[in-house]
PDB file of C-alpha atoms in Angstrom:
ATOM      1  CA  MET E   1       0.000   0.000   0.000  1.00  0.00           C
ATOM      2  CA  VAL E   2       1.413   3.367  -1.004  1.00  0.00           C
ATOM      3  CA  LYS E   3       1.340   5.929   1.725  1.00  0.00           C
ATOM      4  CA  LEU E   4      -0.187   9.070   0.277  1.00  0.00           C
ATOM      5  CA  ILE E   5       0.930  12.413   1.601  1.00  0.00           C
ATOM      6  CA  LYS E   6      -1.740  14.499   3.332  1.00  0.00           C
ATOM      7  CA  ASP E   7      -2.438  17.138   0.763  1.00  0.00           C
ATOM      8  CA  PRO E   8      -5.319  19.459   1.613  1.00  0.00           C
ATOM      9  CA  PHE E   9      -6.518  21.943  -0.978  1.00  0.00           C
ATOM     10  CA  LYS E  10      -8.040  25.212   0.154  1.00  0.00           C
ATOM     11  CA  VAL E  11      -9.162  28.296  -1.717  1.00  0.00           C
ATOM     12  CA  ALA E  12     -10.037  31.302   0.450  1.00  0.00           C
ATOM     13  CA  ASN E  13     -10.381  28.951   3.440  1.00  0.00           C
ATOM     14  CA  LYS E  14     -12.813  26.749   1.536  1.00  0.00           C
ATOM     15  CA  LYS E  15     -11.675  23.132   1.708  1.00  0.00           C
ATOM     16  CA  LEU E  16     -12.009  21.243  -1.544  1.00  0.00           C
ATOM     17  CA  LYS E  17     -11.671  17.509  -2.064  1.00  0.00           C
ATOM     18  CA  SER E  18     -10.738  17.743  -5.699  1.00  0.00           C
ATOM     19  CA  ARG E  19      -8.054  19.807  -7.390  1.00  0.00           C
ATOM     20  CA  LEU E  20     -10.082  19.597 -10.558  1.00  0.00           C
ATOM     21  CA  ILE E  21     -12.688  22.321 -10.974  1.00  0.00           C
ATOM     22  CA  VAL E  22     -15.036  21.923 -13.914  1.00  0.00           C
ATOM     23  CA  GLY E  23     -17.184  24.258 -15.975  1.00  0.00           C
ATOM     24  CA  THR E  24     -20.839  23.558 -16.709  1.00  0.00           C
ATOM     25  CA  GLY E  25     -21.105  25.078 -20.203  1.00  0.00           C
ATOM     26  CA  LYS E  26     -21.276  23.540 -23.696  1.00  0.00           C
ATOM     27  CA  TYR E  27     -22.813  20.187 -22.687  1.00  0.00           C
ATOM     28  CA  LYS E  28     -25.526  18.490 -24.756  1.00  0.00           C
ATOM     29  CA  ASN E  29     -27.977  18.657 -21.873  1.00  0.00           C
ATOM     30  CA  PHE E  30     -28.135  18.943 -18.076  1.00  0.00           C
ATOM     31  CA  SER E  31     -28.139  15.194 -17.570  1.00  0.00           C
ATOM     32  CA  GLU E  32     -24.791  14.943 -19.363  1.00  0.00           C
ATOM     33  CA  THR E  33     -23.502  17.909 -17.323  1.00  0.00           C
ATOM     34  CA  ALA E  34     -24.442  16.162 -14.077  1.00  0.00           C
ATOM     35  CA  ARG E  35     -22.914  12.819 -15.115  1.00  0.00           C
ATOM     36  CA  ALA E  36     -19.677  14.475 -16.228  1.00  0.00           C
ATOM     37  CA  ILE E  37     -19.367  16.384 -12.937  1.00  0.00           C
ATOM     38  CA  LYS E  38     -19.871  13.141 -11.018  1.00  0.00           C
ATOM     39  CA  ALA E  39     -17.249  11.310 -13.079  1.00  0.00           C
ATOM     40  CA  SER E  40     -14.792  14.193 -12.654  1.00  0.00           C
ATOM     41  CA  GLY E  41     -15.003  14.011  -8.863  1.00  0.00           C
ATOM     42  CA  ALA E  42     -15.042  17.825  -8.781  1.00  0.00           C
ATOM     43  CA  ASP E  43     -16.715  19.469  -5.820  1.00  0.00           C
ATOM     44  CA  MET E  44     -16.614  22.957  -7.316  1.00  0.00           C
ATOM     45  CA  VAL E  45     -18.158  24.009 -10.644  1.00  0.00           C
ATOM     46  CA  THR E  46     -18.249  27.311 -12.477  1.00  0.00           C
ATOM     47  CA  VAL E  47     -21.604  28.767 -13.454  1.00  0.00           C
ATOM     48  CA  ALA E  48     -22.719  31.816 -15.410  1.00  0.00           C
ATOM     49  CA  VAL E  49     -25.351  34.425 -14.544  1.00  0.00           C
ATOM     50  CA  ARG E  50     -27.962  35.059 -17.227  1.00  0.00           C
ATOM     51  CA  ARG E  51     -31.556  36.186 -17.687  1.00  0.00           C
ATOM     52  CA  VAL E  52     -34.293  33.759 -16.613  1.00  0.00           C
ATOM     53  CA  ASN E  53     -36.273  32.469 -19.582  1.00  0.00           C
ATOM     54  CA  ILE E  54     -39.642  34.032 -18.808  1.00  0.00           C
ATOM     55  CA  LEU E  55     -41.364  32.664 -21.913  1.00  0.00           C
ATOM     56  CA  ASP E  56     -40.684  28.983 -21.276  1.00  0.00           C
ATOM     57  CA  LYS E  57     -41.109  28.361 -17.585  1.00  0.00           C
ATOM     58  CA  LYS E  58     -41.097  24.587 -17.905  1.00  0.00           C
ATOM     59  CA  LYS E  59     -37.618  24.426 -19.394  1.00  0.00           C
ATOM     60  CA  PRO E  60     -35.237  22.545 -17.062  1.00  0.00           C
ATOM     61  CA  ILE E  61     -32.660  24.600 -15.187  1.00  0.00           C
ATOM     62  CA  LEU E  62     -29.155  23.808 -13.953  1.00  0.00           C
ATOM     63  CA  THR E  63     -30.060  23.732 -10.243  1.00  0.00           C
ATOM     64  CA  ASP E  64     -32.546  20.892 -10.974  1.00  0.00           C
ATOM     65  CA  TYR E  65     -29.595  18.716 -11.975  1.00  0.00           C
ATOM     66  CA  VAL E  66     -26.610  20.044 -10.047  1.00  0.00           C
ATOM     67  CA  ASN E  67     -27.465  20.656  -6.414  1.00  0.00           C
ATOM     68  CA  PRO E  68     -25.781  23.844  -5.134  1.00  0.00           C
ATOM     69  CA  LYS E  69     -25.980  22.409  -1.620  1.00  0.00           C
ATOM     70  CA  LYS E  70     -23.755  19.496  -2.577  1.00  0.00           C
ATOM     71  CA  ILE E  71     -21.484  21.052  -5.196  1.00  0.00           C
ATOM     72  CA  VAL E  72     -19.905  24.466  -4.669  1.00  0.00           C
ATOM     73  CA  TYR E  73     -21.152  26.881  -7.320  1.00  0.00           C
ATOM     74  CA  LEU E  74     -18.466  29.303  -8.410  1.00  0.00           C
ATOM     75  CA  PRO E  75     -20.210  32.237 -10.139  1.00  0.00           C
ATOM     76  CA  ASN E  76     -18.163  33.395 -13.081  1.00  0.00           C
ATOM     77  CA  THR E  77     -18.261  36.578 -15.134  1.00  0.00           C
ATOM     78  CA  ALA E  78     -17.621  34.806 -18.443  1.00  0.00           C
ATOM     79  CA  GLY E  79     -18.679  36.998 -21.317  1.00  0.00           C
ATOM     80  CA  CYS E  80     -18.071  40.303 -19.527  1.00  0.00           C
ATOM     81  CA  PHE E  81     -15.926  42.794 -21.390  1.00  0.00           C
ATOM     82  CA  SER E  82     -15.824  45.597 -18.813  1.00  0.00           C
ATOM     83  CA  SER E  83     -15.332  46.063 -15.116  1.00  0.00           C
ATOM     84  CA  GLU E  84     -18.900  47.413 -14.781  1.00  0.00           C
ATOM     85  CA  GLU E  85     -20.467  44.316 -16.360  1.00  0.00           C
ATOM     86  CA  ALA E  86     -18.359  41.984 -14.228  1.00  0.00           C
ATOM     87  CA  LEU E  87     -19.174  43.812 -11.007  1.00  0.00           C
ATOM     88  CA  ARG E  88     -22.885  43.880 -11.852  1.00  0.00           C
ATOM     89  CA  THR E  89     -22.855  40.131 -12.524  1.00  0.00           C
ATOM     90  CA  LEU E  90     -21.078  39.207  -9.293  1.00  0.00           C
ATOM     91  CA  ARG E  91     -23.191  41.507  -7.138  1.00  0.00           C
ATOM     92  CA  LEU E  92     -26.274  39.780  -8.568  1.00  0.00           C
ATOM     93  CA  ALA E  93     -24.685  36.384  -7.887  1.00  0.00           C
ATOM     94  CA  ARG E  94     -24.088  37.369  -4.297  1.00  0.00           C
ATOM     95  CA  GLU E  95     -27.713  38.473  -3.916  1.00  0.00           C
ATOM     96  CA  MET E  96     -28.865  35.136  -5.314  1.00  0.00           C
ATOM     97  CA  GLY E  97     -27.664  33.172  -2.367  1.00  0.00           C
ATOM     98  CA  GLY E  98     -24.807  34.752  -0.550  1.00  0.00           C
ATOM     99  CA  TRP E  99     -22.028  33.698  -2.889  1.00  0.00           C
ATOM    100  CA  LYS E 100     -18.869  35.506  -1.895  1.00  0.00           C
ATOM    101  CA  LEU E 101     -16.368  33.169  -3.475  1.00  0.00           C
ATOM    102  CA  VAL E 102     -16.457  34.102  -7.144  1.00  0.00           C
ATOM    103  CA  LYS E 103     -14.456  33.889 -10.323  1.00  0.00           C
ATOM    104  CA  LEU E 104     -13.627  37.127 -12.075  1.00  0.00           C
ATOM    105  CA  GLU E 105     -13.055  37.122 -15.793  1.00  0.00           C
ATOM    106  CA  VAL E 106     -12.937  40.381 -17.742  1.00  0.00           C
ATOM    107  CA  LEU E 107     -12.294  39.732 -21.403  1.00  0.00           C
ATOM    108  CA  GLY E 108     -10.528  42.153 -23.685  1.00  0.00           C
ATOM    109  CA  ASP E 109     -10.650  40.712 -27.176  1.00  0.00           C
ATOM    110  CA  LYS E 110     -13.533  38.933 -28.901  1.00  0.00           C
ATOM    111  CA  LYS E 111     -11.288  36.782 -31.096  1.00  0.00           C
ATOM    112  CA  THR E 112      -8.720  35.468 -28.623  1.00  0.00           C
ATOM    113  CA  LEU E 113     -10.815  36.007 -25.478  1.00  0.00           C
ATOM    114  CA  PHE E 114      -7.651  37.208 -23.781  1.00  0.00           C
ATOM    115  CA  PRO E 115      -8.341  38.926 -20.467  1.00  0.00           C
ATOM    116  CA  ASN E 116      -8.230  42.712 -20.205  1.00  0.00           C
ATOM    117  CA  MET E 117      -5.783  42.914 -17.314  1.00  0.00           C
ATOM    118  CA  ILE E 118      -6.283  46.632 -16.656  1.00  0.00           C
ATOM    119  CA  GLU E 119     -10.018  46.133 -16.126  1.00  0.00           C
ATOM    120  CA  THR E 120      -9.336  42.870 -14.258  1.00  0.00           C
ATOM    121  CA  ILE E 121      -7.054  44.512 -11.709  1.00  0.00           C
ATOM    122  CA  LYS E 122      -9.490  47.398 -11.290  1.00  0.00           C
ATOM    123  CA  SER E 123     -12.386  44.984 -10.670  1.00  0.00           C
ATOM    124  CA  THR E 124     -10.370  42.829  -8.261  1.00  0.00           C
ATOM    125  CA  LYS E 125      -9.663  45.858  -6.069  1.00  0.00           C
ATOM    126  CA  ILE E 126     -13.330  46.844  -5.896  1.00  0.00           C
ATOM    127  CA  LEU E 127     -14.599  43.301  -5.269  1.00  0.00           C
ATOM    128  CA  VAL E 128     -12.077  42.650  -2.484  1.00  0.00           C
ATOM    129  CA  LYS E 129     -13.164  45.919  -0.869  1.00  0.00           C
ATOM    130  CA  GLU E 130     -16.799  44.759  -1.040  1.00  0.00           C
ATOM    131  CA  GLY E 131     -15.930  41.556   0.809  1.00  0.00           C
ATOM    132  CA  PHE E 132     -15.772  39.143  -2.121  1.00  0.00           C
ATOM    133  CA  LYS E 133     -13.236  36.310  -2.294  1.00  0.00           C
ATOM    134  CA  VAL E 134     -12.043  36.584  -5.855  1.00  0.00           C
ATOM    135  CA  MET E 135     -10.430  33.908  -7.970  1.00  0.00           C
ATOM    136  CA  VAL E 136      -9.025  35.777 -10.934  1.00  0.00           C
ATOM    137  CA  TYR E 137      -8.632  34.656 -14.535  1.00  0.00           C
ATOM    138  CA  CYS E 138      -5.513  36.296 -15.962  1.00  0.00           C
ATOM    139  CA  THR E 139      -2.749  36.217 -18.528  1.00  0.00           C
ATOM    140  CA  ASP E 140       0.389  34.238 -17.715  1.00  0.00           C
ATOM    141  CA  ASP E 141       2.421  37.384 -17.005  1.00  0.00           C
ATOM    142  CA  PRO E 142       4.131  36.916 -13.607  1.00  0.00           C
ATOM    143  CA  LEU E 143       4.193  40.660 -12.875  1.00  0.00           C
ATOM    144  CA  LEU E 144       0.467  41.058 -13.390  1.00  0.00           C
ATOM    145  CA  ALA E 145      -0.206  37.880 -11.421  1.00  0.00           C
ATOM    146  CA  LYS E 146       1.766  39.378  -8.532  1.00  0.00           C
ATOM    147  CA  LYS E 147      -0.212  42.589  -8.845  1.00  0.00           C
ATOM    148  CA  LEU E 148      -3.463  40.608  -8.493  1.00  0.00           C
ATOM    149  CA  GLU E 149      -2.178  38.830  -5.405  1.00  0.00           C
ATOM    150  CA  ASP E 150      -1.065  42.147  -3.884  1.00  0.00           C
ATOM    151  CA  ASN E 151      -4.585  43.447  -4.461  1.00  0.00           C
ATOM    152  CA  GLY E 152      -6.161  40.602  -2.519  1.00  0.00           C
ATOM    153  CA  ALA E 153      -6.968  37.904  -5.101  1.00  0.00           C
ATOM    154  CA  SER E 154      -7.832  34.567  -3.443  1.00  0.00           C
ATOM    155  CA  ALA E 155      -6.483  32.535  -6.350  1.00  0.00           C
ATOM    156  CA  ILE E 156      -4.493  33.276  -9.491  1.00  0.00           C
ATOM    157  CA  MET E 157      -5.913  31.628 -12.584  1.00  0.00           C
ATOM    158  CA  PRO E 158      -3.567  32.038 -15.527  1.00  0.00           C
ATOM    159  CA  LEU E 159      -4.595  30.782 -18.941  1.00  0.00           C
ATOM    160  CA  ALA E 160      -2.820  27.812 -20.507  1.00  0.00           C
ATOM    161  CA  SER E 161      -3.905  29.125 -23.934  1.00  0.00           C
ATOM    162  CA  PRO E 162      -7.026  30.947 -25.220  1.00  0.00           C
ATOM    163  CA  ILE E 163     -10.400  29.896 -23.737  1.00  0.00           C
ATOM    164  CA  GLY E 164     -11.888  26.959 -25.607  1.00  0.00           C
ATOM    165  CA  SER E 165      -8.842  26.573 -27.886  1.00  0.00           C
ATOM    166  CA  GLY E 166      -7.648  23.219 -26.515  1.00  0.00           C
ATOM    167  CA  LEU E 167      -4.050  24.189 -27.314  1.00  0.00           C
ATOM    168  CA  GLY E 168      -2.730  23.123 -23.924  1.00  0.00           C
ATOM    169  CA  LEU E 169      -0.034  24.714 -21.790  1.00  0.00           C
ATOM    170  CA  GLN E 170       1.834  27.125 -24.057  1.00  0.00           C
ATOM    171  CA  ASN E 171       4.170  28.812 -21.614  1.00  0.00           C
ATOM    172  CA  LYS E 172       5.435  26.465 -18.937  1.00  0.00           C
ATOM    173  CA  THR E 173       8.174  28.902 -17.900  1.00  0.00           C
ATOM    174  CA  ASN E 174       5.749  31.691 -17.063  1.00  0.00           C
ATOM    175  CA  ILE E 175       3.361  29.358 -15.257  1.00  0.00           C
ATOM    176  CA  SER E 176       6.318  28.019 -13.219  1.00  0.00           C
ATOM    177  CA  LEU E 177       7.372  31.562 -12.313  1.00  0.00           C
ATOM    178  CA  ILE E 178       3.834  32.380 -11.189  1.00  0.00           C
ATOM    179  CA  ILE E 179       3.680  29.195  -9.079  1.00  0.00           C
ATOM    180  CA  LYS E 180       7.019  30.001  -7.478  1.00  0.00           C
ATOM    181  CA  GLN E 181       6.085  33.536  -6.460  1.00  0.00           C
ATOM    182  CA  SER E 182       2.448  33.010  -5.392  1.00  0.00           C
ATOM    183  CA  LYS E 183       1.267  32.468  -1.832  1.00  0.00           C
ATOM    184  CA  VAL E 184      -2.341  31.928  -2.945  1.00  0.00           C
ATOM    185  CA  PRO E 185      -3.392  28.906  -5.048  1.00  0.00           C
ATOM    186  CA  VAL E 186      -2.491  28.934  -8.734  1.00  0.00           C
ATOM    187  CA  ILE E 187      -5.129  27.253 -10.854  1.00  0.00           C
ATOM    188  CA  VAL E 188      -4.589  26.919 -14.584  1.00  0.00           C
ATOM    189  CA  ASP E 189      -7.743  28.023 -16.333  1.00  0.00           C
ATOM    190  CA  ALA E 190      -8.595  27.900 -20.034  1.00  0.00           C
ATOM    191  CA  GLY E 191      -6.995  26.256 -23.018  1.00  0.00           C
ATOM    192  CA  ILE E 192      -6.386  22.771 -21.648  1.00  0.00           C
ATOM    193  CA  GLY E 193      -7.153  20.330 -24.480  1.00  0.00           C
ATOM    194  CA  THR E 194      -6.743  16.857 -23.115  1.00  0.00           C
ATOM    195  CA  ALA E 195      -5.985  14.927 -19.932  1.00  0.00           C
ATOM    196  CA  SER E 196      -2.192  14.921 -20.334  1.00  0.00           C
ATOM    197  CA  ASP E 197      -2.199  18.763 -20.493  1.00  0.00           C
ATOM    198  CA  ALA E 198      -3.706  18.768 -17.004  1.00  0.00           C
ATOM    199  CA  THR E 199      -1.058  16.342 -15.767  1.00  0.00           C
ATOM    200  CA  ILE E 200       1.689  18.609 -17.107  1.00  0.00           C
ATOM    201  CA  ALA E 201       0.158  21.617 -15.324  1.00  0.00           C
ATOM    202  CA  MET E 202      -0.098  19.686 -12.061  1.00  0.00           C
ATOM    203  CA  GLU E 203       3.450  18.326 -12.372  1.00  0.00           C
ATOM    204  CA  LEU E 204       4.694  21.907 -12.655  1.00  0.00           C
ATOM    205  CA  GLY E 205       3.163  22.502  -9.234  1.00  0.00           C
ATOM    206  CA  CYS E 206      -0.165  24.133 -10.029  1.00  0.00           C
ATOM    207  CA  ASP E 207      -2.614  23.790  -7.152  1.00  0.00           C
ATOM    208  CA  GLY E 208      -5.467  22.908  -9.461  1.00  0.00           C
ATOM    209  CA  VAL E 209      -6.896  23.131 -12.954  1.00  0.00           C
ATOM    210  CA  LEU E 210     -10.214  24.367 -14.309  1.00  0.00           C
ATOM    211  CA  ILE E 211     -11.608  22.478 -17.284  1.00  0.00           C
ATOM    212  CA  ASN E 212     -14.725  23.036 -19.353  1.00  0.00           C
ATOM    213  CA  SER E 213     -14.421  22.641 -23.120  1.00  0.00           C
ATOM    214  CA  ALA E 214     -11.928  19.753 -23.023  1.00  0.00           C
ATOM    215  CA  ILE E 215     -14.522  17.663 -21.190  1.00  0.00           C
ATOM    216  CA  ALA E 216     -17.761  19.018 -22.664  1.00  0.00           C
ATOM    217  CA  GLN E 217     -16.520  18.900 -26.263  1.00  0.00           C
ATOM    218  CA  ALA E 218     -14.952  15.442 -26.065  1.00  0.00           C
ATOM    219  CA  LYS E 219     -16.718  12.694 -28.034  1.00  0.00           C
ATOM    220  CA  ASN E 220     -17.510  11.036 -24.714  1.00  0.00           C
ATOM    221  CA  PRO E 221     -17.619  13.821 -22.095  1.00  0.00           C
ATOM    222  CA  VAL E 222     -18.304  11.540 -19.125  1.00  0.00           C
ATOM    223  CA  LEU E 223     -15.328   9.297 -19.897  1.00  0.00           C
ATOM    224  CA  MET E 224     -13.141  12.357 -20.504  1.00  0.00           C
ATOM    225  CA  ALA E 225     -14.226  13.726 -17.125  1.00  0.00           C
ATOM    226  CA  LYS E 226     -12.924  10.534 -15.520  1.00  0.00           C
ATOM    227  CA  ALA E 227      -9.692  10.830 -17.541  1.00  0.00           C
ATOM    228  CA  PHE E 228      -9.194  14.347 -16.166  1.00  0.00           C
ATOM    229  CA  LYS E 229      -9.857  13.182 -12.619  1.00  0.00           C
ATOM    230  CA  ASP E 230      -7.081  10.599 -12.954  1.00  0.00           C
ATOM    231  CA  ALA E 231      -4.788  13.012 -14.813  1.00  0.00           C
ATOM    232  CA  VAL E 232      -5.015  15.656 -12.096  1.00  0.00           C
ATOM    233  CA  THR E 233      -4.418  13.117  -9.311  1.00  0.00           C
ATOM    234  CA  SER E 234      -1.504  11.621 -11.249  1.00  0.00           C
ATOM    235  CA  GLY E 235       0.103  14.968 -11.930  1.00  0.00           C
ATOM    236  CA  ARG E 236      -0.279  16.059  -8.319  1.00  0.00           C
ATOM    237  CA  ASN E 237       1.223  12.819  -6.967  1.00  0.00           C
ATOM    238  CA  SER E 238       4.045  13.100  -9.467  1.00  0.00           C
ATOM    239  CA  TYR E 239       4.736  16.668  -8.297  1.00  0.00           C
ATOM    240  CA  LEU E 240       4.673  15.637  -4.628  1.00  0.00           C
ATOM    241  CA  ALA E 241       6.848  12.584  -5.288  1.00  0.00           C
ATOM    242  CA  GLY E 242       9.482  14.780  -6.960  1.00  0.00           C
ATOM    243  CA  ARG E 243      10.726  13.784 -10.377  1.00  0.00           C
ATOM    244  CA  MET E 244      14.202  12.350 -11.070  1.00  0.00           C
ATOM    245  CA  LYS E 245      16.980  14.558 -12.317  1.00  0.00           C
ATOM    246  CA  LYS E 246      17.327  14.888 -16.090  1.00  0.00           C
ATOM    247  CA  ASN E 247      20.639  13.533 -17.449  1.00  0.00           C
ATOM    248  CA  LEU E 248      22.154  14.234 -20.790  1.00  0.00           C
ATOM    249  CA  LEU E 249      23.607  10.729 -21.111  1.00  0.00           C
ATOM    250  CA  GLY E 250      22.255   7.233 -20.515  1.00  0.00           C
ATOM    251  CA  SER E 251      22.568   5.530 -17.147  1.00  0.00           C
ATOM    252  CA  PRO E 252      21.912   1.763 -16.950  1.00  0.00           C
ATOM    253  CA  SER E 253      19.051   0.557 -14.798  1.00  0.00           C
ATOM    254  CA  SER E 254      20.663  -2.835 -14.066  1.00  0.00           C
ATOM    255  CA  PRO E 255      23.883  -3.265 -12.037  1.00  0.00           C
ATOM    256  CA  LYS E 256      27.081  -3.988 -13.971  1.00  0.00           C
ATOM    257  CA  LYS E 257      28.349  -6.364 -11.276  1.00  0.00           C
ATOM    258  CA  GLY E 258      27.792 -10.052 -11.958  1.00  0.00           C
ATOM    259  CA  LEU E 259      27.437  -9.625 -15.715  1.00  0.00           C
ATOM    260  CA  ILE E 260      27.875 -12.967 -17.498  1.00  0.00           C
TER     261      ILE E 260
ATOM    262  CA  MET C   1     -51.908  49.052 -15.382  1.00  0.00           C
ATOM    263  CA  ALA C   2     -48.199  49.491 -15.764  1.00  0.00           C
ATOM    264  CA  LYS C   3     -46.075  48.876 -18.836  1.00  0.00           C
ATOM    265  CA  ILE C   4     -42.711  47.499 -17.815  1.00  0.00           C
ATOM    266  CA  GLN C   5     -39.710  45.907 -19.459  1.00  0.00           C
ATOM    267  CA  LEU C   6     -38.903  42.453 -18.103  1.00  0.00           C
ATOM    268  CA  ASN C   7     -35.645  40.870 -19.264  1.00  0.00           C
ATOM    269  CA  GLY C   8     -35.743  43.061 -22.362  1.00  0.00           C
ATOM    270  CA  LYS C   9     -39.375  42.254 -23.218  1.00  0.00           C
ATOM    271  CA  LYS C  10     -42.298  44.652 -22.873  1.00  0.00           C
ATOM    272  CA  ILE C  11     -45.085  43.349 -20.636  1.00  0.00           C
ATOM    273  CA  THR C  12     -48.092  44.861 -18.919  1.00  0.00           C
ATOM    274  CA  VAL C  13     -48.923  44.226 -15.284  1.00  0.00           C
ATOM    275  CA  LYS C  14     -51.881  45.207 -13.098  1.00  0.00           C
ATOM    276  CA  SER C  15     -51.655  48.339 -10.969  1.00  0.00           C
ATOM    277  CA  ASN C  16     -50.400  47.885  -7.419  1.00  0.00           C
ATOM    278  CA  PHE C  17     -48.441  44.859  -8.596  1.00  0.00           C
ATOM    279  CA  SER C  18     -45.341  44.134  -6.528  1.00  0.00           C
ATOM    280  CA  ILE C  19     -42.177  42.324  -7.556  1.00  0.00           C
ATOM    281  CA  PHE C  20     -43.332  39.485  -5.329  1.00  0.00           C
ATOM    282  CA  ASP C  21     -46.663  39.313  -7.208  1.00  0.00           C
ATOM    283  CA  LEU C  22     -44.781  39.098 -10.475  1.00  0.00           C
ATOM    284  CA  LEU C  23     -42.537  36.317  -9.170  1.00  0.00           C
ATOM    285  CA  LYS C  24     -45.618  34.418  -8.040  1.00  0.00           C
ATOM    286  CA  LYS C  25     -47.127  34.782 -11.492  1.00  0.00           C
ATOM    287  CA  LEU C  26     -43.884  33.545 -13.075  1.00  0.00           C
ATOM    288  CA  LYS C  27     -43.610  30.693 -10.530  1.00  0.00           C
ATOM    289  CA  LEU C  28     -40.187  31.911  -9.475  1.00  0.00           C
ATOM    290  CA  THR C  29     -40.735  32.478  -5.754  1.00  0.00           C
ATOM    291  CA  ASN C  30     -38.786  29.378  -4.709  1.00  0.00           C
ATOM    292  CA  LYS C  31     -36.030  29.652  -7.295  1.00  0.00           C
ATOM    293  CA  LYS C  32     -32.492  30.902  -6.835  1.00  0.00           C
ATOM    294  CA  ILE C  33     -32.751  34.210  -8.616  1.00  0.00           C
ATOM    295  CA  ALA C  34     -31.636  37.801  -8.254  1.00  0.00           C
ATOM    296  CA  ILE C  35     -33.446  40.927  -9.385  1.00  0.00           C
ATOM    297  CA  GLU C  36     -32.326  44.263 -10.680  1.00  0.00           C
ATOM    298  CA  HIS C  37     -34.955  47.014 -10.633  1.00  0.00           C
ATOM    299  CA  ASN C  38     -34.006  50.057 -12.744  1.00  0.00           C
ATOM    300  CA  GLY C  39     -30.355  49.120 -12.365  1.00  0.00           C
ATOM    301  CA  ILE C  40     -30.469  48.581  -8.621  1.00  0.00           C
ATOM    302  CA  ILE C  41     -30.279  45.151  -7.010  1.00  0.00           C
ATOM    303  CA  ILE C  42     -33.319  44.505  -4.819  1.00  0.00           C
ATOM    304  CA  GLN C  43     -32.922  42.497  -1.634  1.00  0.00           C
ATOM    305  CA  LYS C  44     -35.292  39.548  -1.254  1.00  0.00           C
ATOM    306  CA  ILE C  45     -36.981  41.015   1.816  1.00  0.00           C
ATOM    307  CA  LYS C  46     -38.068  44.033  -0.234  1.00  0.00           C
ATOM    308  CA  TYR C  47     -39.846  42.096  -3.027  1.00  0.00           C
ATOM    309  CA  LYS C  48     -43.265  42.546  -1.400  1.00  0.00           C
ATOM    310  CA  LYS C  49     -42.865  46.262  -0.859  1.00  0.00           C
ATOM    311  CA  LYS C  50     -41.539  47.162  -4.284  1.00  0.00           C
ATOM    312  CA  TYR C  51     -44.399  48.041  -6.643  1.00  0.00           C
ATOM    313  CA  LEU C  52     -43.977  48.181 -10.381  1.00  0.00           C
ATOM    314  CA  LYS C  53     -44.494  51.478 -12.175  1.00  0.00           C
ATOM    315  CA  ASN C  54     -44.757  52.499 -15.809  1.00  0.00           C
ATOM    316  CA  ASN C  55     -41.422  52.232 -17.712  1.00  0.00           C
ATOM    317  CA  ASP C  56     -39.734  50.214 -14.966  1.00  0.00           C
ATOM    318  CA  LYS C  57     -36.916  48.005 -16.145  1.00  0.00           C
ATOM    319  CA  LEU C  58     -36.640  44.654 -14.434  1.00  0.00           C
ATOM    320  CA  GLU C  59     -33.967  42.020 -14.866  1.00  0.00           C
ATOM    321  CA  ILE C  60     -34.426  38.582 -13.340  1.00  0.00           C
ATOM    322  CA  VAL C  61     -31.326  36.395 -13.510  1.00  0.00           C
ATOM    323  CA  HIS C  62     -30.284  32.925 -12.404  1.00  0.00           C
ATOM    324  CA  PHE C  63     -27.340  30.552 -12.741  1.00  0.00           C
ATOM    325  CA  ILE C  64     -26.871  28.684 -15.975  1.00  0.00           C
ATOM    326  CA  GLY C  65     -24.154  26.414 -17.311  1.00  0.00           C
ATOM    327  CA  GLY C  66     -20.932  28.237 -18.046  1.00  0.00           C
ATOM    328  CA  GLY C  67     -17.154  27.955 -18.120  1.00  0.00           C
TER     329      GLY C  67
END
């Protein structure tokens, strides 16, 4: 039996069982969403705030399938392109049921969906002042990540590559620098394409990963959710175990002594 | 009668109609929602006291699937 190291994961004092956080967008239907969340083992999911459909009251809603009492809802400002929109969204989310732990995402460009870091920093300051615990989606620039932490961010969430691109971790060096300097959790958000990308992020020492498209857009989302669960656990264990040193030359695995 | 805008759509409600009355009509009283009335977030305890007037703008939002 392998002795596993005690390895608690906390964001803004909230204890989480899983280092994998999943999004709830882009699924075929709510039943698939619920099954994928279950298979992923995630106990925190991101959600968006939108208008209630007043014309079709019988249409199923997310809370019918994913119980906010059992799974932590992380309200997200996806789709907001200004500080004002993001603040409005999160204040409404808080009114909905006391959500203080939120994810801030202020986008700056419709094509790449890169975050507008000026608006993001501005919003972080205001939200922290209003008592929110803010997990912040950001670019992989270590200086700006530091700035967010200095302004009270509860977690730094640098992108691996553009949202929904599936291009995987493009700048390992920057992500490593951010991990090294941060005292709050670093959670890679956006751009992860497949399970091995998540393992790489975790092996670098990320505290967690947030996945939506890579699971929801897989041919079999529920199976991919399970793959990500294993990938994140694997990567984390690998990080904790500490990898071997890289050598330029070969080194035999079997002893030379007693060769026939 | 009052003509209001609800989630971007024009609707007409009876006079002396509160936000709570509207939620009852929409079967939303037990749902996790938040309301913005003319740009201001309304606390749940004030739903019964807030009456709708002509040209009011109301936004009712909830959580949906998202990344």
